[in-house]
PDB file of C-alpha atoms in Angstrom:
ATOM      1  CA  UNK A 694      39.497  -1.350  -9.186  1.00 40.00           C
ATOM      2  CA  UNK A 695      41.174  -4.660  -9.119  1.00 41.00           C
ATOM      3  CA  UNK A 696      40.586  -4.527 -13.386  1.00 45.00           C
ATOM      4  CA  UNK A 697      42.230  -1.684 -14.007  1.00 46.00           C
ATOM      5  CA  UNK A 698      45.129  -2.579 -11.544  1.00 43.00           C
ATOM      6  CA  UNK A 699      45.971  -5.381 -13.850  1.00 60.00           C
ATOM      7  CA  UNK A 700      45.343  -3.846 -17.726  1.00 57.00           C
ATOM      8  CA  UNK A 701      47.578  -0.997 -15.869  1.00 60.00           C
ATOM      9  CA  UNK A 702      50.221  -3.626 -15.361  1.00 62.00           C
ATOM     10  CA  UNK A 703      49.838  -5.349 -18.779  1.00 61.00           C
ATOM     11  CA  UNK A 704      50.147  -1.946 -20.623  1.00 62.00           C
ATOM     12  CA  UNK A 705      53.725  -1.322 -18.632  1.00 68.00           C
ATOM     13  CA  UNK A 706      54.579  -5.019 -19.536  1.00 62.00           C
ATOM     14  CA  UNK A 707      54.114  -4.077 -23.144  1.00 61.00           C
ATOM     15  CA  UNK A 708      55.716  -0.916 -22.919  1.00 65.00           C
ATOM     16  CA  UNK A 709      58.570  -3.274 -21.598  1.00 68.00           C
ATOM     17  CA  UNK A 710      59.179  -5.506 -23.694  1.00 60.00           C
ATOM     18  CA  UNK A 711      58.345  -3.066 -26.490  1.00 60.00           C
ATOM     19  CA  UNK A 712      61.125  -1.524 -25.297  1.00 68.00           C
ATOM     20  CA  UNK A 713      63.745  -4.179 -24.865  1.00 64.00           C
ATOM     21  CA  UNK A 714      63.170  -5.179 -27.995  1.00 68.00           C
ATOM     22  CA  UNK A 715      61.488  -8.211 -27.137  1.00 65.00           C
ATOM     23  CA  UNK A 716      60.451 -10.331 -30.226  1.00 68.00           C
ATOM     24  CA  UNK A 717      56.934 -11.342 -28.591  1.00 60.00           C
ATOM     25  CA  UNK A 718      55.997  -7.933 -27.901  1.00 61.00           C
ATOM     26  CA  UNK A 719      53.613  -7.678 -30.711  1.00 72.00           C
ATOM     27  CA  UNK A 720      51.552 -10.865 -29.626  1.00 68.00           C
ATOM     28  CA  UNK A 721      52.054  -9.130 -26.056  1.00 65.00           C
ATOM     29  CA  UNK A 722      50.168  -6.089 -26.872  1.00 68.00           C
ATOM     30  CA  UNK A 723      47.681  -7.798 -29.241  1.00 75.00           C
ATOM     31  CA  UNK A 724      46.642  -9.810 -26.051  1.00 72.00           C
ATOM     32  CA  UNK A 725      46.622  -6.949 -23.817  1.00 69.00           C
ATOM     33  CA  UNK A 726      44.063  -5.074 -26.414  1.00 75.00           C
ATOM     34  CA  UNK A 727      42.302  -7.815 -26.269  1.00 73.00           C
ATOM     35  CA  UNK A 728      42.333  -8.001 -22.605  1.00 71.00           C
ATOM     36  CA  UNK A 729      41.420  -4.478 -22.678  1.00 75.00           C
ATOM     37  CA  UNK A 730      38.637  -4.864 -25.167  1.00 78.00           C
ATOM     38  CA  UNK A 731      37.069  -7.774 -23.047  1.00 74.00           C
ATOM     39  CA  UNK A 732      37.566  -5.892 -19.978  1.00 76.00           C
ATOM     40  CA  UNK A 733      35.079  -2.672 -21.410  1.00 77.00           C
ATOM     41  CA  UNK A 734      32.424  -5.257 -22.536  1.00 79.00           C
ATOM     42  CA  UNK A 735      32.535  -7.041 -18.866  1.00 77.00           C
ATOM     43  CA  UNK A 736      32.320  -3.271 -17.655  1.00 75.00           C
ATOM     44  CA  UNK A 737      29.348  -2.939 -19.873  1.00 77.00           C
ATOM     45  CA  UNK A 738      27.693  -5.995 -18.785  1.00 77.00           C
ATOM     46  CA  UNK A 739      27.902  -5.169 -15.053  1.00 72.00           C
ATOM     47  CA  UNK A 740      26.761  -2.014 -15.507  1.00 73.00           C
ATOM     48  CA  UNK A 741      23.562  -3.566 -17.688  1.00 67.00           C
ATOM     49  CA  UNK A 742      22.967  -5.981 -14.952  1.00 70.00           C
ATOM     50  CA  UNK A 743      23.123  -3.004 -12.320  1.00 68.00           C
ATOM     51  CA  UNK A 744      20.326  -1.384 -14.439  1.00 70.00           C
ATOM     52  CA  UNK A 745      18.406  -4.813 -14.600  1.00 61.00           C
ATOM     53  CA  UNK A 746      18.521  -5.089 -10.892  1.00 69.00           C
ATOM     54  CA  UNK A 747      17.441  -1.813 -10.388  1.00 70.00           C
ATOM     55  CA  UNK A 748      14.471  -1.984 -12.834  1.00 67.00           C
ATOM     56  CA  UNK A 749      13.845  -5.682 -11.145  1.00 61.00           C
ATOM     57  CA  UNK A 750      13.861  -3.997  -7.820  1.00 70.00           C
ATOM     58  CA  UNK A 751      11.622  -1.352  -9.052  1.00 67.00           C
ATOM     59  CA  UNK A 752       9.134  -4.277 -10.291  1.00 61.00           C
ATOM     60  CA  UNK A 753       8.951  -5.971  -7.629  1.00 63.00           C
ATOM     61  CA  UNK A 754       7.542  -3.561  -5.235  1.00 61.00           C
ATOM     62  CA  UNK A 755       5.160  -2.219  -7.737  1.00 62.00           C
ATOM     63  CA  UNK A 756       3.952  -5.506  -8.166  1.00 59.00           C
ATOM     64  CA  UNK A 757       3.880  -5.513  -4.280  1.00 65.00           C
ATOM     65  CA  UNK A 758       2.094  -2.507  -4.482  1.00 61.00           C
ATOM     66  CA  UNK A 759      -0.552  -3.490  -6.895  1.00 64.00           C
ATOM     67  CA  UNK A 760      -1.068  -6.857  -4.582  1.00 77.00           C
ATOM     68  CA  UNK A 761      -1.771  -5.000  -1.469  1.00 86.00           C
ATOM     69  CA  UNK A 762      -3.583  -1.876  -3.277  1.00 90.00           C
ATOM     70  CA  UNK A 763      -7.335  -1.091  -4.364  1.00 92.00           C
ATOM     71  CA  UNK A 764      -6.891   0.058  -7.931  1.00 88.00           C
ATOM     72  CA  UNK A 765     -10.141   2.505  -7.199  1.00 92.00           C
ATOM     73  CA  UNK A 766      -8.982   4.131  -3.790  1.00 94.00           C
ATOM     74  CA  UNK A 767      -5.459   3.800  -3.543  1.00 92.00           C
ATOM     75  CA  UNK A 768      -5.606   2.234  -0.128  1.00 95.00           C
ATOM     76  CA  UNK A 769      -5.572  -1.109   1.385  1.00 95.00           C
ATOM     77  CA  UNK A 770      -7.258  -3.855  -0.697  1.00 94.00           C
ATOM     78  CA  UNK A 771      -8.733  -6.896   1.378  1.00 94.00           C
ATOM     79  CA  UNK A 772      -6.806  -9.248   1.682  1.00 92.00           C
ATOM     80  CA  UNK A 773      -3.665  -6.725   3.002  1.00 93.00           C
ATOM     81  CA  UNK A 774      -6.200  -4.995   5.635  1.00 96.00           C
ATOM     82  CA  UNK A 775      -6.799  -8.846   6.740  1.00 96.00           C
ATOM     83  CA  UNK A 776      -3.177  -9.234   6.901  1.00 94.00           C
ATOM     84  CA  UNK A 777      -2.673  -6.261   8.756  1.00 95.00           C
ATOM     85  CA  UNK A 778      -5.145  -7.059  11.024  1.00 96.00           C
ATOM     86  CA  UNK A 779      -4.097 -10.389  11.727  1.00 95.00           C
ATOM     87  CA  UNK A 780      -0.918  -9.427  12.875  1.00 94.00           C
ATOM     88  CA  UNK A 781      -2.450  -6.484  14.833  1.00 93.00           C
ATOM     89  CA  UNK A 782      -4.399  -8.961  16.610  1.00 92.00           C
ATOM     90  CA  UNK A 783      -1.446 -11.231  17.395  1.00 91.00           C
ATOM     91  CA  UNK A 784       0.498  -7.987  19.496  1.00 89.00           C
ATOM     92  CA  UNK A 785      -3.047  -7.380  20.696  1.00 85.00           C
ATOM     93  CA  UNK A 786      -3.390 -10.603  22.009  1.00 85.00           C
ATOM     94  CA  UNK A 787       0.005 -10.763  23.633  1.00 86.00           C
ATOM     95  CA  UNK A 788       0.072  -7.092  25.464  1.00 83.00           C
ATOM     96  CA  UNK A 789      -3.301  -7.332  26.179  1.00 84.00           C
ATOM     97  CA  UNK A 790      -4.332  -4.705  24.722  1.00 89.00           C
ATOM     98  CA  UNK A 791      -7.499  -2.389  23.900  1.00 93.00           C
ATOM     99  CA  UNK A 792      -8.558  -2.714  19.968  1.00 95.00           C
ATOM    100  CA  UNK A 793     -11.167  -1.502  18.156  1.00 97.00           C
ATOM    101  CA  UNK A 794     -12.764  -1.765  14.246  1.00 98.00           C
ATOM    102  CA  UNK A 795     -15.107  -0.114  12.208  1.00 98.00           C
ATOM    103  CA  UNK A 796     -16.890  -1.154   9.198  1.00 98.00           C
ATOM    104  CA  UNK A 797     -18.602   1.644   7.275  1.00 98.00           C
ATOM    105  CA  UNK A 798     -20.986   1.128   4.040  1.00 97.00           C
ATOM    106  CA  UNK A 799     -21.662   4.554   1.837  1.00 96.00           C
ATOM    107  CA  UNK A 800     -25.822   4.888   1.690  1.00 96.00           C
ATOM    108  CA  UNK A 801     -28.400   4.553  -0.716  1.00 93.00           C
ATOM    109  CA  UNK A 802     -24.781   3.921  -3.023  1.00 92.00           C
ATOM    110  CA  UNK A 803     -26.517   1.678  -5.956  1.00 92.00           C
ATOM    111  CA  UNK A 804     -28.746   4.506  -5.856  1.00 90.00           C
ATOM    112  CA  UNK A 805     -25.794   7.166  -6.816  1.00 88.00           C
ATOM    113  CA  UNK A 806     -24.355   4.670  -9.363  1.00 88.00           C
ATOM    114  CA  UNK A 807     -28.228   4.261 -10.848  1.00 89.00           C
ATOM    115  CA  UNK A 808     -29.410   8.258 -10.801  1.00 86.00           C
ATOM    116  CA  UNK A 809     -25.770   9.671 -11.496  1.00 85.00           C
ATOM    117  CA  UNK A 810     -24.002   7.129 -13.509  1.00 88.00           C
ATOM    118  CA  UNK A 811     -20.371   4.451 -12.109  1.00 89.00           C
ATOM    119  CA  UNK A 812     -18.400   7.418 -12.682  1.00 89.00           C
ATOM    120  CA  UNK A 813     -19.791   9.671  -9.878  1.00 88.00           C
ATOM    121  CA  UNK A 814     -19.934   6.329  -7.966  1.00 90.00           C
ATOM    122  CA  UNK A 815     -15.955   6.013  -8.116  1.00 92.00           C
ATOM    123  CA  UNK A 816     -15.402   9.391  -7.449  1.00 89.00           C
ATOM    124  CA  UNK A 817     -17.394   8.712  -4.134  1.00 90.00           C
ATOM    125  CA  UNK A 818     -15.245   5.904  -3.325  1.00 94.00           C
ATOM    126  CA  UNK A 819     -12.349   7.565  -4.032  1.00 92.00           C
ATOM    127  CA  UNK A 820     -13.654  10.687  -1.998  1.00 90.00           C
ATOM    128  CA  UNK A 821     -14.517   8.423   1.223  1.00 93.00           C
ATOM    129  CA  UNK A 822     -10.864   7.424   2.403  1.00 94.00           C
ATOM    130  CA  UNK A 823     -10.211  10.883   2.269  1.00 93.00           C
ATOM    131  CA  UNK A 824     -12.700  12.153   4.407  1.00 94.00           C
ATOM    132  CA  UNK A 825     -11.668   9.166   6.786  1.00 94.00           C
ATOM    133  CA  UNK A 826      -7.519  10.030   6.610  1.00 92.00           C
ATOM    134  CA  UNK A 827      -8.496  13.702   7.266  1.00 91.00           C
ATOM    135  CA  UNK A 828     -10.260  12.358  10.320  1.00 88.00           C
ATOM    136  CA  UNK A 829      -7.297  12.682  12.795  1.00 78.00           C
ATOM    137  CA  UNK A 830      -6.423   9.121  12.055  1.00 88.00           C
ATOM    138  CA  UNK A 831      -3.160   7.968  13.803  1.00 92.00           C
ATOM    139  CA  UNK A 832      -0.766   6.712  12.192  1.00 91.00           C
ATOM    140  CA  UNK A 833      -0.947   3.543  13.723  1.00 93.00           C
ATOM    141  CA  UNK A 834      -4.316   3.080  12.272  1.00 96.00           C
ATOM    142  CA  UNK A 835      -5.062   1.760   8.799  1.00 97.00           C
ATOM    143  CA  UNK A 836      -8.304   1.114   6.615  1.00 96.00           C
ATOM    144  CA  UNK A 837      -9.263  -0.631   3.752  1.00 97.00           C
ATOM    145  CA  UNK A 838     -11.663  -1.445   1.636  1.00 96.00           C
ATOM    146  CA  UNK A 839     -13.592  -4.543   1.901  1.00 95.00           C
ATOM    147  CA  UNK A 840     -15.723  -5.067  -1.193  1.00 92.00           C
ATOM    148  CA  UNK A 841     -17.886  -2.630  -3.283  1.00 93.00           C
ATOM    149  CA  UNK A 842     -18.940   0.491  -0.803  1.00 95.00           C
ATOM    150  CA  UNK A 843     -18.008  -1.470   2.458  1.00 96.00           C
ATOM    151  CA  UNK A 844     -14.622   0.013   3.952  1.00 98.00           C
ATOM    152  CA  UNK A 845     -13.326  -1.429   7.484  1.00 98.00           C
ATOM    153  CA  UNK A 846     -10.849   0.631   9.726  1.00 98.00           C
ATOM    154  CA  UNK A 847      -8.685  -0.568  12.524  1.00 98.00           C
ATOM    155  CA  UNK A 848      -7.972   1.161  15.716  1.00 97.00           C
ATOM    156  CA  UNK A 849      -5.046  -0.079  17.667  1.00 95.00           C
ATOM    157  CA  UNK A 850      -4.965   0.705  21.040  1.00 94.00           C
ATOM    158  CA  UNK A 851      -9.071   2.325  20.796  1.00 96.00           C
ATOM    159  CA  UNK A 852     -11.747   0.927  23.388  1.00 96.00           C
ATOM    160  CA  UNK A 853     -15.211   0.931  22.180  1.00 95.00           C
ATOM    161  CA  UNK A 854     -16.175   4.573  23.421  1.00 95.00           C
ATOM    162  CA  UNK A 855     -13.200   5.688  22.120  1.00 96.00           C
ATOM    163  CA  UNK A 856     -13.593   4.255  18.144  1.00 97.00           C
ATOM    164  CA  UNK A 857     -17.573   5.508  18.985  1.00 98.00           C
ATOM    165  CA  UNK A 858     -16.380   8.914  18.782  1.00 97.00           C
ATOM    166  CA  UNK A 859     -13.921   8.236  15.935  1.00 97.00           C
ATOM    167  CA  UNK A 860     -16.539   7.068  13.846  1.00 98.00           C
ATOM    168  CA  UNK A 861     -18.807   9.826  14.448  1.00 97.00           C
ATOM    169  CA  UNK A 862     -16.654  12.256  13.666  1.00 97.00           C
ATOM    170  CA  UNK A 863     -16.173  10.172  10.451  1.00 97.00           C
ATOM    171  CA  UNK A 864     -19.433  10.535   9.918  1.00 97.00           C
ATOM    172  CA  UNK A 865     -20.331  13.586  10.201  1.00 97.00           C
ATOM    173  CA  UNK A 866     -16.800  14.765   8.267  1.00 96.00           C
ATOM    174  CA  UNK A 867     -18.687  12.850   5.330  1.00 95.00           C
ATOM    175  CA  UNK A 868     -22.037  14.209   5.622  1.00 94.00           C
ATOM    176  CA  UNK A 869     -21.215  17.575   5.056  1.00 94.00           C
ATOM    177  CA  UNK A 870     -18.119  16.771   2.219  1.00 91.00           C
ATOM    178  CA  UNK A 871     -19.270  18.019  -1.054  1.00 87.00           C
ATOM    179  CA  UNK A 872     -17.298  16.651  -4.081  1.00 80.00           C
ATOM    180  CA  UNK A 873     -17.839  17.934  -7.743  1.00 78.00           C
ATOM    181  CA  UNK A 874     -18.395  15.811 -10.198  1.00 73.00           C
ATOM    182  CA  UNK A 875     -19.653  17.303 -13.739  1.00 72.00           C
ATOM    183  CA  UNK A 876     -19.737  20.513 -12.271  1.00 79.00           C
ATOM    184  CA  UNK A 877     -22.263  19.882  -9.875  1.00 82.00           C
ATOM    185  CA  UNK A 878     -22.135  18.968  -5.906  1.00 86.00           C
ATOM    186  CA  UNK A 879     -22.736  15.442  -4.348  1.00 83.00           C
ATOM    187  CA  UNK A 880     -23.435  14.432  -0.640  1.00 88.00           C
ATOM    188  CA  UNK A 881     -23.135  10.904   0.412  1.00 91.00           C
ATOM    189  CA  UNK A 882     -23.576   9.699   4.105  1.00 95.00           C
ATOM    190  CA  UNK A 883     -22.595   5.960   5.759  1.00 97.00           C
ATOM    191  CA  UNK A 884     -23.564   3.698   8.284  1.00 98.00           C
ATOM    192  CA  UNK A 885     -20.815   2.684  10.890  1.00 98.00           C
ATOM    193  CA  UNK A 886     -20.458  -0.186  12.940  1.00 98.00           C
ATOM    194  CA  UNK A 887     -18.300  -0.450  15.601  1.00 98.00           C
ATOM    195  CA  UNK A 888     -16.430  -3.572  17.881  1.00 98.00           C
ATOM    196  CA  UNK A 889     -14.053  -3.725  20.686  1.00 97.00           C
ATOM    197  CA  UNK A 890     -11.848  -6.909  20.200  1.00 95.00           C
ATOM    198  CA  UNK A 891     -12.365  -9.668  22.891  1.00 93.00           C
ATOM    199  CA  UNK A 892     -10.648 -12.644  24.378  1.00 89.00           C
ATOM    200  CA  UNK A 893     -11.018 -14.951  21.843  1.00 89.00           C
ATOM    201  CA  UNK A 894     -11.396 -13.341  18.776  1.00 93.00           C
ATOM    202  CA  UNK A 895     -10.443 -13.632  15.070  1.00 94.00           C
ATOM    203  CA  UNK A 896     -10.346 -11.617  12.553  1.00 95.00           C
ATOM    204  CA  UNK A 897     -13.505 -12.907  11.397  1.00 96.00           C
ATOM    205  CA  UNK A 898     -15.586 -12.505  14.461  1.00 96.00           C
ATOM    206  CA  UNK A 899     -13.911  -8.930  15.197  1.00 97.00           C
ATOM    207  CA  UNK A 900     -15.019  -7.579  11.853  1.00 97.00           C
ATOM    208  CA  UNK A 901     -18.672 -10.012  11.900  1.00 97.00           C
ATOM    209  CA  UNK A 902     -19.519  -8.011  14.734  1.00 98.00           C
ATOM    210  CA  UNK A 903     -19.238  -4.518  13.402  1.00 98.00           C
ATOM    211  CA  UNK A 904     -20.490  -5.644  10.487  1.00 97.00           C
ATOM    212  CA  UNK A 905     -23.593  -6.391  12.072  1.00 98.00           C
ATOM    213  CA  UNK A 906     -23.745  -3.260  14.294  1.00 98.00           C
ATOM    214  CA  UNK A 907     -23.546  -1.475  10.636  1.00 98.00           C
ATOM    215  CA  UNK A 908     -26.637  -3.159   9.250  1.00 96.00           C
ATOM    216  CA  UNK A 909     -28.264  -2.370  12.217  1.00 98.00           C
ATOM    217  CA  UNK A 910     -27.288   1.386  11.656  1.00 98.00           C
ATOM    218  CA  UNK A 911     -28.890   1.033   8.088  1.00 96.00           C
ATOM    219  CA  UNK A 912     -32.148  -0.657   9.714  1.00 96.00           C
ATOM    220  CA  UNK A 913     -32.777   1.951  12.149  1.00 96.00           C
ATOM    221  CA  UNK A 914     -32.400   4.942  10.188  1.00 96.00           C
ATOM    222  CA  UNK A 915     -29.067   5.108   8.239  1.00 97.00           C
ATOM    223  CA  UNK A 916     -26.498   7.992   8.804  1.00 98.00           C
ATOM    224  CA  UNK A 917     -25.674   6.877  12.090  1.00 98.00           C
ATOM    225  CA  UNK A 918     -23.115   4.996  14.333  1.00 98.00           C
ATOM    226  CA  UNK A 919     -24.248   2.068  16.125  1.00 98.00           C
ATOM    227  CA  UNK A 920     -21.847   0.011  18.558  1.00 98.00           C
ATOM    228  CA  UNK A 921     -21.557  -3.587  18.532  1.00 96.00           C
ATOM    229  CA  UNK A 922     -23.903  -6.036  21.261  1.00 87.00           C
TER     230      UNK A 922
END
């Protein structure tokens, strides 16, 4: 606004001296046009720079995105879900809180990718947090995946019982998802671990825990739940 205020002002000077028949008025106007002319191409270049910084912005968080994302399933990539879980551990730790994770690992899965090909492999990983989300998740929960077919999800306020019956119903929600892949049907079931978070623990430790309970789950039979010692 503060432009146009003053070419508005030069154009009445002009019109002025044009007026009283002022002998600089020509070289008046020619530096008012060229005022003028300057003042379109700095409108220009602000408006550019708006649409640079809005395309910047725009970047960025895609970039952000793509750091925090698994390119396969759309959700949580390591290193974020360890981020996440860090700092759920840190209110954890000062409200005292209950806190729960599970770490789940699709069956038989080289299996699938040997017999059916990597394509009907990535359409099983990209089924699974799916059949998790549509699992009455909260939304203060939040999942990720780990590495491979391993996929860990945290449960904020959960005790053990409580993220026992969460994972079941995981479980079972998987066992009896079909999802059609060259126009035939595939099954898949997983092995669940679960751990309750306590004093003391890390990130590391939490997850070690019901990672272990999940290999047990594969030892003794697969398809199953098994809680943490």
């Amino acid at each position: 606004m503060l432009w146009m205020i003053k070419l508005k002002d030069m154009h009445t000077l002009v019109e002025r001296a044009v007026s009283e028949n002022n002998p600089l008025a020509p070289d008046i106007e020619k530096i008012v046009n060229h005022y003028a002319k300057l003042n379109r191409r700095f409108d220009k270049i602000v408006s550019l720079s708006d649409s640079y910084q809005s395309q910047l912005r725009d970047l960025n968080l895609r970039l952000e995105l793509l750091a925090h994302t698994d390119s396969l399933t759309g959700i949580n990539n390591r290193g974020h879900f360890m981020d996440l879980l860090s700092a759920e551990l840190d209110r954890n730790r000062r409200h005292e809180r209950v806190f729960s994770v599970l770490m789940l690992d699709l069956d038989h899965f080289k299996s699938v990718n040997d017999t059916y090909g990597h394509a009907v492999g990535d359409e099983a990983l990209r089924t699974l947090p799916r059949v998790i989300q549509a699992s009455r998740l909260r939304k203060s929960d939040f999942l990720g995946r780990i590495g491979g077919e391993e996929f860990a999800i945290a449960l904020p306020e959960t005790g053990i019982r409580g993220a026992f019956e969460v994972a079941e119903k995981i479980r079972a929600n998987l066992e009896r998802t079909a999802f059609i892949f060259g126009g035939e049907e595939h099954f898949m079931t997983a092995s669940i671990g679960v751990s309750e978070y306590r004093h003391g623990d890390t990130e590391d430790t939490l997850l070690q825990r019901a990672d272990h309970a999940m290999y047990r789950a594969k030892e003794t039979g697969r398809n199953r739940v098994c809680l943490s010692d």
